[in-house]
Amino acid sequence: MIGSVLSQSTTPGDSHRIVPPTGMTALLTVFVAATMSFLAVFALALLFSTERLADRWGTALAQTATVRISAPEDQTAPQTELALAILRQTPGVESARRLSDPEKAGLLEPWLGPDVPVDDLLLPELIEITEDSDGLDAEGLRLRLRAEVPGAVLDDHGRWRAPLVAAADRLRIIGWGAVAAIAVSLAAMVTLAASAALAANTRVIEVLRLIGARDGFVVSAFTQRFGLRTLTGSVAGTIIGLISLLAIPRVDVADSLFVDLGLRGMEWAVLRVIPPVAGLLAYIATRLTATRKLREM
């Protein structure tokens, strides 16, 4: 009789109201959800930014190559012209041009500083190659240059590109691993908070059982309470993370990670997923914990 009255007076949407406020557990759940969501925003931003930077580097290196000509001074110019003629006839080469002295000085500037005396240094001639969409036969070109231009060495940037690709793959694994660790930590903290709340409300649960409440009703009450707390904290943490992300100043350094730090295009949709996923994790963790605890009781 009392159980039927309880079921009629308490709808599924407000069943969580029968759970008394638990003080620190409520604050802890909201705080942990906000903190983990804040960290998730930055973890995803760093992950996507690193992927974009690695892809940009890899694409640039994949579409370019360099010919270095080291020859006696009287043979440098003829060999350079011959190498340029060969490159212009090579399938897959979109353009080939000799780097000027200021450009070579710019390449040396990070190591030797500004105002590099290029004229006083015995620098090799450098030819920059831009490949077309089909690409070139690097090995065939290398053999032809070796036969016709003794001082020419082709660098297709393969030794530079391979480590970048490997690093990008590892960073993706580390990034998604960090996101997974954040999710697991959130679920673990919600589990602990739910266990503490269930232990603190043992008498309330016993009374509910005495008046006819089923275990499913009690489980629903706790899952709704902790799910709403987690969702609220996650929304707050995501908003704070977004504001902090937008507040990071831009660094005017080419190919710097912080220049591209943030989210682009469809990546912004990921932020909308964080609160629902956090709420779902809390719902599942609380439901499993409550079911197990009620069986033990």
PDB file of N, CA and C in Angstrom, residues 51-121:
ATOM      1  N   GLU A  51      48.606  17.035 -34.008  1.00  0.00           N
ATOM      2  CA  GLU A  51      48.327  16.317 -35.254  1.00  0.00           C
ATOM      3  C   GLU A  51      48.401  17.254 -36.453  1.00  0.00           C
ATOM      4  N   ARG A  52      47.843  18.466 -36.320  1.00  0.00           N
ATOM      5  CA  ARG A  52      47.894  19.417 -37.430  1.00  0.00           C
ATOM      6  C   ARG A  52      49.327  19.822 -37.751  1.00  0.00           C
ATOM      7  N   LEU A  53      50.123  20.068 -36.701  1.00  0.00           N
ATOM      8  CA  LEU A  53      51.509  20.474 -36.925  1.00  0.00           C
ATOM      9  C   LEU A  53      52.300  19.353 -37.576  1.00  0.00           C
ATOM     10  N   ALA A  54      52.128  18.131 -37.099  1.00  0.00           N
ATOM     11  CA  ALA A  54      52.850  16.996 -37.682  1.00  0.00           C
ATOM     12  C   ALA A  54      52.424  16.748 -39.122  1.00  0.00           C
ATOM     13  N   ASP A  55      51.118  16.872 -39.389  1.00  0.00           N
ATOM     14  CA  ASP A  55      50.635  16.696 -40.768  1.00  0.00           C
ATOM     15  C   ASP A  55      51.189  17.778 -41.694  1.00  0.00           C
ATOM     16  N   ARG A  56      51.256  19.006 -41.169  1.00  0.00           N
ATOM     17  CA  ARG A  56      51.783  20.099 -41.992  1.00  0.00           C
ATOM     18  C   ARG A  56      53.252  19.871 -42.325  1.00  0.00           C
ATOM     19  N   TRP A  57      54.021  19.475 -41.316  1.00  0.00           N
ATOM     20  CA  TRP A  57      55.436  19.188 -41.561  1.00  0.00           C
ATOM     21  C   TRP A  57      55.592  18.016 -42.525  1.00  0.00           C
ATOM     22  N   GLY A  58      54.841  16.952 -42.272  1.00  0.00           N
ATOM     23  CA  GLY A  58      54.965  15.765 -43.118  1.00  0.00           C
ATOM     24  C   GLY A  58      54.580  16.042 -44.556  1.00  0.00           C
ATOM     25  N   THR A  59      53.490  16.824 -44.748  1.00  0.00           N
ATOM     26  CA  THR A  59      53.054  17.145 -46.104  1.00  0.00           C
ATOM     27  C   THR A  59      54.082  18.008 -46.824  1.00  0.00           C
ATOM     28  N   ALA A  60      54.629  18.992 -46.104  1.00  0.00           N
ATOM     29  CA  ALA A  60      55.622  19.878 -46.719  1.00  0.00           C
ATOM     30  C   ALA A  60      56.870  19.103 -47.130  1.00  0.00           C
ATOM     31  N   LEU A  61      57.317  18.196 -46.260  1.00  0.00           N
ATOM     32  CA  LEU A  61      58.516  17.430 -46.585  1.00  0.00           C
ATOM     33  C   LEU A  61      58.243  16.409 -47.674  1.00  0.00           C
ATOM     34  N   ALA A  62      57.016  15.890 -47.731  1.00  0.00           N
ATOM     35  CA  ALA A  62      56.696  14.880 -48.743  1.00  0.00           C
ATOM     36  C   ALA A  62      56.645  15.482 -50.136  1.00  0.00           C
ATOM     37  N   GLN A  63      56.372  16.770 -50.278  1.00  0.00           N
ATOM     38  CA  GLN A  63      56.203  17.404 -51.582  1.00  0.00           C
ATOM     39  C   GLN A  63      57.433  18.196 -52.016  1.00  0.00           C
ATOM     40  N   THR A  64      58.504  18.133 -51.247  1.00  0.00           N
ATOM     41  CA  THR A  64      59.715  18.872 -51.603  1.00  0.00           C
ATOM     42  C   THR A  64      60.934  17.972 -51.518  1.00  0.00           C
ATOM     43  N   ALA A  65      61.972  18.378 -52.196  1.00  0.00           N
ATOM     44  CA  ALA A  65      63.259  17.706 -52.149  1.00  0.00           C
ATOM     45  C   ALA A  65      64.335  18.757 -52.397  1.00  0.00           C
ATOM     46  N   THR A  66      65.571  18.397 -52.131  1.00  0.00           N
ATOM     47  CA  THR A  66      66.679  19.339 -52.278  1.00  0.00           C
ATOM     48  C   THR A  66      67.841  18.650 -52.974  1.00  0.00           C
ATOM     49  N   VAL A  67      68.467  19.367 -53.880  1.00  0.00           N
ATOM     50  CA  VAL A  67      69.695  18.901 -54.511  1.00  0.00           C
ATOM     51  C   VAL A  67      70.838  19.783 -54.004  1.00  0.00           C
ATOM     52  N   ARG A  68      71.829  19.145 -53.437  1.00  0.00           N
ATOM     53  CA  ARG A  68      73.009  19.864 -52.942  1.00  0.00           C
ATOM     54  C   ARG A  68      74.174  19.610 -53.898  1.00  0.00           C
ATOM     55  N   ILE A  69      74.816  20.671 -54.333  1.00  0.00           N
ATOM     56  CA  ILE A  69      75.931  20.537 -55.272  1.00  0.00           C
ATOM     57  C   ILE A  69      77.201  21.033 -54.595  1.00  0.00           C
ATOM     58  N   SER A  70      78.103  20.096 -54.352  1.00  0.00           N
ATOM     59  CA  SER A  70      79.412  20.409 -53.761  1.00  0.00           C
ATOM     60  C   SER A  70      80.477  20.049 -54.789  1.00  0.00           C
ATOM     61  N   ALA A  71      81.080  21.060 -55.387  1.00  0.00           N
ATOM     62  CA  ALA A  71      82.056  20.856 -56.457  1.00  0.00           C
ATOM     63  C   ALA A  71      83.127  21.935 -56.378  1.00  0.00           C
ATOM     64  N   PRO A  72      84.253  21.759 -57.064  1.00  0.00           N
ATOM     65  CA  PRO A  72      85.250  22.830 -57.130  1.00  0.00           C
ATOM     66  C   PRO A  72      84.621  24.118 -57.641  1.00  0.00           C
ATOM     67  N   GLU A  73      85.201  25.259 -57.257  1.00  0.00           N
ATOM     68  CA  GLU A  73      84.598  26.547 -57.548  1.00  0.00           C
ATOM     69  C   GLU A  73      84.369  26.779 -59.033  1.00  0.00           C
ATOM     70  N   ASP A  74      85.290  26.296 -59.875  1.00  0.00           N
ATOM     71  CA  ASP A  74      85.141  26.530 -61.308  1.00  0.00           C
ATOM     72  C   ASP A  74      84.113  25.613 -61.952  1.00  0.00           C
ATOM     73  N   GLN A  75      83.684  24.555 -61.219  1.00  0.00           N
ATOM     74  CA  GLN A  75      82.702  23.627 -61.769  1.00  0.00           C
ATOM     75  C   GLN A  75      81.312  23.776 -61.128  1.00  0.00           C
ATOM     76  N   THR A  76      81.219  24.601 -60.104  1.00  0.00           N
ATOM     77  CA  THR A  76      79.949  24.719 -59.379  1.00  0.00           C
ATOM     78  C   THR A  76      78.835  25.263 -60.275  1.00  0.00           C
ATOM     79  N   ALA A  77      79.096  26.357 -60.962  1.00  0.00           N
ATOM     80  CA  ALA A  77      78.058  26.964 -61.808  1.00  0.00           C
ATOM     81  C   ALA A  77      77.634  26.051 -62.947  1.00  0.00           C
ATOM     82  N   PRO A  78      78.580  25.452 -63.721  1.00  0.00           N
ATOM     83  CA  PRO A  78      78.137  24.545 -64.791  1.00  0.00           C
ATOM     84  C   PRO A  78      77.333  23.357 -64.277  1.00  0.00           C
ATOM     85  N   GLN A  79      77.774  22.768 -63.164  1.00  0.00           N
ATOM     86  CA  GLN A  79      77.038  21.619 -62.619  1.00  0.00           C
ATOM     87  C   GLN A  79      75.655  22.035 -62.123  1.00  0.00           C
ATOM     88  N   THR A  80      75.568  23.241 -61.585  1.00  0.00           N
ATOM     89  CA  THR A  80      74.254  23.724 -61.139  1.00  0.00           C
ATOM     90  C   THR A  80      73.299  23.888 -62.308  1.00  0.00           C
ATOM     91  N   GLU A  81      73.771  24.479 -63.386  1.00  0.00           N
ATOM     92  CA  GLU A  81      72.928  24.658 -64.566  1.00  0.00           C
ATOM     93  C   GLU A  81      72.524  23.318 -65.164  1.00  0.00           C
ATOM     94  N   LEU A  82      73.471  22.371 -65.180  1.00  0.00           N
ATOM     95  CA  LEU A  82      73.157  21.044 -65.715  1.00  0.00           C
ATOM     96  C   LEU A  82      72.119  20.337 -64.846  1.00  0.00           C
ATOM     97  N   ALA A  83      72.266  20.456 -63.530  1.00  0.00           N
ATOM     98  CA  ALA A  83      71.295  19.838 -62.618  1.00  0.00           C
ATOM     99  C   ALA A  83      69.912  20.449 -62.792  1.00  0.00           C
ATOM    100  N   LEU A  84      69.852  21.771 -62.974  1.00  0.00           N
ATOM    101  CA  LEU A  84      68.562  22.427 -63.197  1.00  0.00           C
ATOM    102  C   LEU A  84      67.921  21.951 -64.500  1.00  0.00           C
ATOM    103  N   ALA A  85      68.742  21.789 -65.538  1.00  0.00           N
ATOM    104  CA  ALA A  85      68.213  21.308 -66.815  1.00  0.00           C
ATOM    105  C   ALA A  85      67.661  19.897 -66.674  1.00  0.00           C
ATOM    106  N   ILE A  86      68.371  19.043 -65.959  1.00  0.00           N
ATOM    107  CA  ILE A  86      67.904  17.664 -65.748  1.00  0.00           C
ATOM    108  C   ILE A  86      66.589  17.660 -64.961  1.00  0.00           C
ATOM    109  N   LEU A  87      66.512  18.490 -63.933  1.00  0.00           N
ATOM    110  CA  LEU A  87      65.318  18.516 -63.089  1.00  0.00           C
ATOM    111  C   LEU A  87      64.101  19.005 -63.867  1.00  0.00           C
ATOM    112  N   ARG A  88      64.286  19.972 -64.747  1.00  0.00           N
ATOM    113  CA  ARG A  88      63.159  20.479 -65.525  1.00  0.00           C
ATOM    114  C   ARG A  88      62.634  19.450 -66.518  1.00  0.00           C
ATOM    115  N   GLN A  89      63.451  18.460 -66.835  1.00  0.00           N
ATOM    116  CA  GLN A  89      63.035  17.396 -67.754  1.00  0.00           C
ATOM    117  C   GLN A  89      62.520  16.161 -67.021  1.00  0.00           C
ATOM    118  N   THR A  90      62.608  16.164 -65.719  1.00  0.00           N
ATOM    119  CA  THR A  90      62.265  14.975 -64.940  1.00  0.00           C
ATOM    120  C   THR A  90      60.761  14.936 -64.660  1.00  0.00           C
ATOM    121  N   PRO A  91      60.085  13.848 -64.988  1.00  0.00           N
ATOM    122  CA  PRO A  91      58.661  13.718 -64.652  1.00  0.00           C
ATOM    123  C   PRO A  91      58.448  13.768 -63.137  1.00  0.00           C
ATOM    124  N   GLY A  92      57.398  14.440 -62.729  1.00  0.00           N
ATOM    125  CA  GLY A  92      57.089  14.556 -61.303  1.00  0.00           C
ATOM    126  C   GLY A  92      57.634  15.809 -60.650  1.00  0.00           C
ATOM    127  N   VAL A  93      58.506  16.548 -61.352  1.00  0.00           N
ATOM    128  CA  VAL A  93      59.056  17.791 -60.817  1.00  0.00           C
ATOM    129  C   VAL A  93      58.211  18.953 -61.322  1.00  0.00           C
ATOM    130  N   GLU A  94      57.548  19.634 -60.421  1.00  0.00           N
ATOM    131  CA  GLU A  94      56.724  20.781 -60.796  1.00  0.00           C
ATOM    132  C   GLU A  94      57.571  22.023 -61.016  1.00  0.00           C
ATOM    133  N   SER A  95      58.567  22.223 -60.152  1.00  0.00           N
ATOM    134  CA  SER A  95      59.464  23.368 -60.302  1.00  0.00           C
ATOM    135  C   SER A  95      60.785  23.062 -59.611  1.00  0.00           C
ATOM    136  N   ALA A  96      61.827  23.738 -60.071  1.00  0.00           N
ATOM    137  CA  ALA A  96      63.156  23.609 -59.470  1.00  0.00           C
ATOM    138  C   ALA A  96      63.840  24.961 -59.580  1.00  0.00           C
ATOM    139  N   ARG A  97      64.397  25.430 -58.479  1.00  0.00           N
ATOM    140  CA  ARG A  97      65.054  26.728 -58.499  1.00  0.00           C
ATOM    141  C   ARG A  97      66.246  26.726 -57.552  1.00  0.00           C
ATOM    142  N   ARG A  98      67.231  27.503 -57.898  1.00  0.00           N
ATOM    143  CA  ARG A  98      68.434  27.643 -57.077  1.00  0.00           C
ATOM    144  C   ARG A  98      68.151  28.631 -55.959  1.00  0.00           C
ATOM    145  N   LEU A  99      68.564  28.293 -54.745  1.00  0.00           N
ATOM    146  CA  LEU A  99      68.384  29.189 -53.611  1.00  0.00           C
ATOM    147  C   LEU A  99      69.399  30.318 -53.690  1.00  0.00           C
ATOM    148  N   SER A 100      68.935  31.521 -53.403  1.00  0.00           N
ATOM    149  CA  SER A 100      69.820  32.678 -53.416  1.00  0.00           C
ATOM    150  C   SER A 100      70.653  32.719 -52.134  1.00  0.00           C
ATOM    151  N   ASP A 101      71.661  33.583 -52.120  1.00  0.00           N
ATOM    152  CA  ASP A 101      72.513  33.712 -50.932  1.00  0.00           C
ATOM    153  C   ASP A 101      71.728  34.173 -49.710  1.00  0.00           C
ATOM    154  N   PRO A 102      70.809  35.156 -49.815  1.00  0.00           N
ATOM    155  CA  PRO A 102      70.009  35.521 -48.635  1.00  0.00           C
ATOM    156  C   PRO A 102      69.173  34.360 -48.102  1.00  0.00           C
ATOM    157  N   GLU A 103      68.665  33.511 -48.999  1.00  0.00           N
ATOM    158  CA  GLU A 103      67.880  32.357 -48.543  1.00  0.00           C
ATOM    159  C   GLU A 103      68.764  31.360 -47.810  1.00  0.00           C
ATOM    160  N   LYS A 104      69.974  31.145 -48.295  1.00  0.00           N
ATOM    161  CA  LYS A 104      70.897  30.251 -47.596  1.00  0.00           C
ATOM    162  C   LYS A 104      71.307  30.839 -46.250  1.00  0.00           C
ATOM    163  N   ALA A 105      71.470  32.154 -46.211  1.00  0.00           N
ATOM    164  CA  ALA A 105      71.774  32.802 -44.931  1.00  0.00           C
ATOM    165  C   ALA A 105      70.622  32.629 -43.950  1.00  0.00           C
ATOM    166  N   GLY A 106      69.386  32.677 -44.469  1.00  0.00           N
ATOM    167  CA  GLY A 106      68.234  32.458 -43.608  1.00  0.00           C
ATOM    168  C   GLY A 106      68.194  31.050 -43.032  1.00  0.00           C
ATOM    169  N   LEU A 107      68.639  30.072 -43.813  1.00  0.00           N
ATOM    170  CA  LEU A 107      68.688  28.699 -43.307  1.00  0.00           C
ATOM    171  C   LEU A 107      69.726  28.540 -42.202  1.00  0.00           C
ATOM    172  N   LEU A 108      70.804  29.316 -42.274  1.00  0.00           N
ATOM    173  CA  LEU A 108      71.873  29.221 -41.281  1.00  0.00           C
ATOM    174  C   LEU A 108      71.624  30.095 -40.057  1.00  0.00           C
ATOM    175  N   GLU A 109      70.705  31.033 -40.179  1.00  0.00           N
ATOM    176  CA  GLU A 109      70.491  32.001 -39.098  1.00  0.00           C
ATOM    177  C   GLU A 109      70.140  31.365 -37.761  1.00  0.00           C
ATOM    178  N   PRO A 110      69.275  30.313 -37.695  1.00  0.00           N
ATOM    179  CA  PRO A 110      68.977  29.726 -36.377  1.00  0.00           C
ATOM    180  C   PRO A 110      70.198  29.183 -35.663  1.00  0.00           C
ATOM    181  N   TRP A 111      71.236  28.808 -36.402  1.00  0.00           N
ATOM    182  CA  TRP A 111      72.432  28.234 -35.772  1.00  0.00           C
ATOM    183  C   TRP A 111      73.573  29.237 -35.652  1.00  0.00           C
ATOM    184  N   LEU A 112      73.743  30.103 -36.642  1.00  0.00           N
ATOM    185  CA  LEU A 112      74.872  31.040 -36.655  1.00  0.00           C
ATOM    186  C   LEU A 112      74.464  32.470 -36.351  1.00  0.00           C
ATOM    187  N   GLY A 113      73.169  32.716 -36.199  1.00  0.00           N
ATOM    188  CA  GLY A 113      72.712  34.061 -35.898  1.00  0.00           C
ATOM    189  C   GLY A 113      72.511  34.894 -37.153  1.00  0.00           C
ATOM    190  N   PRO A 114      72.012  36.132 -36.976  1.00  0.00           N
ATOM    191  CA  PRO A 114      71.772  37.003 -38.135  1.00  0.00           C
ATOM    192  C   PRO A 114      73.083  37.515 -38.744  1.00  0.00           C
ATOM    193  N   ASP A 115      72.966  38.095 -39.929  1.00  0.00           N
ATOM    194  CA  ASP A 115      74.124  38.677 -40.634  1.00  0.00           C
ATOM    195  C   ASP A 115      75.219  37.649 -40.852  1.00  0.00           C
ATOM    196  N   VAL A 116      74.813  36.467 -41.351  1.00  0.00           N
ATOM    197  CA  VAL A 116      75.802  35.432 -41.648  1.00  0.00           C
ATOM    198  C   VAL A 116      76.608  35.856 -42.884  1.00  0.00           C
ATOM    199  N   PRO A 117      77.947  35.876 -42.821  1.00  0.00           N
ATOM    200  CA  PRO A 117      78.764  36.259 -43.984  1.00  0.00           C
ATOM    201  C   PRO A 117      78.823  35.127 -45.012  1.00  0.00           C
ATOM    202  N   VAL A 118      77.766  35.024 -45.812  1.00  0.00           N
ATOM    203  CA  VAL A 118      77.676  33.925 -46.764  1.00  0.00           C
ATOM    204  C   VAL A 118      78.823  33.966 -47.771  1.00  0.00           C
ATOM    205  N   ASP A 119      79.228  35.172 -48.149  1.00  0.00           N
ATOM    206  CA  ASP A 119      80.274  35.292 -49.166  1.00  0.00           C
ATOM    207  C   ASP A 119      81.607  34.747 -48.683  1.00  0.00           C
ATOM    208  N   ASP A 120      81.830  34.749 -47.370  1.00  0.00           N
ATOM    209  CA  ASP A 120      83.089  34.268 -46.817  1.00  0.00           C
ATOM    210  C   ASP A 120      83.059  32.772 -46.517  1.00  0.00           C
ATOM    211  N   LEU A 121      81.900  32.133 -46.679  1.00  0.00           N
ATOM    212  CA  LEU A 121      81.771  30.702 -46.386  1.00  0.00           C
ATOM    213  C   LEU A 121      81.683  29.917 -47.691  1.00  0.00           C
TER     214      LEU A 121
END
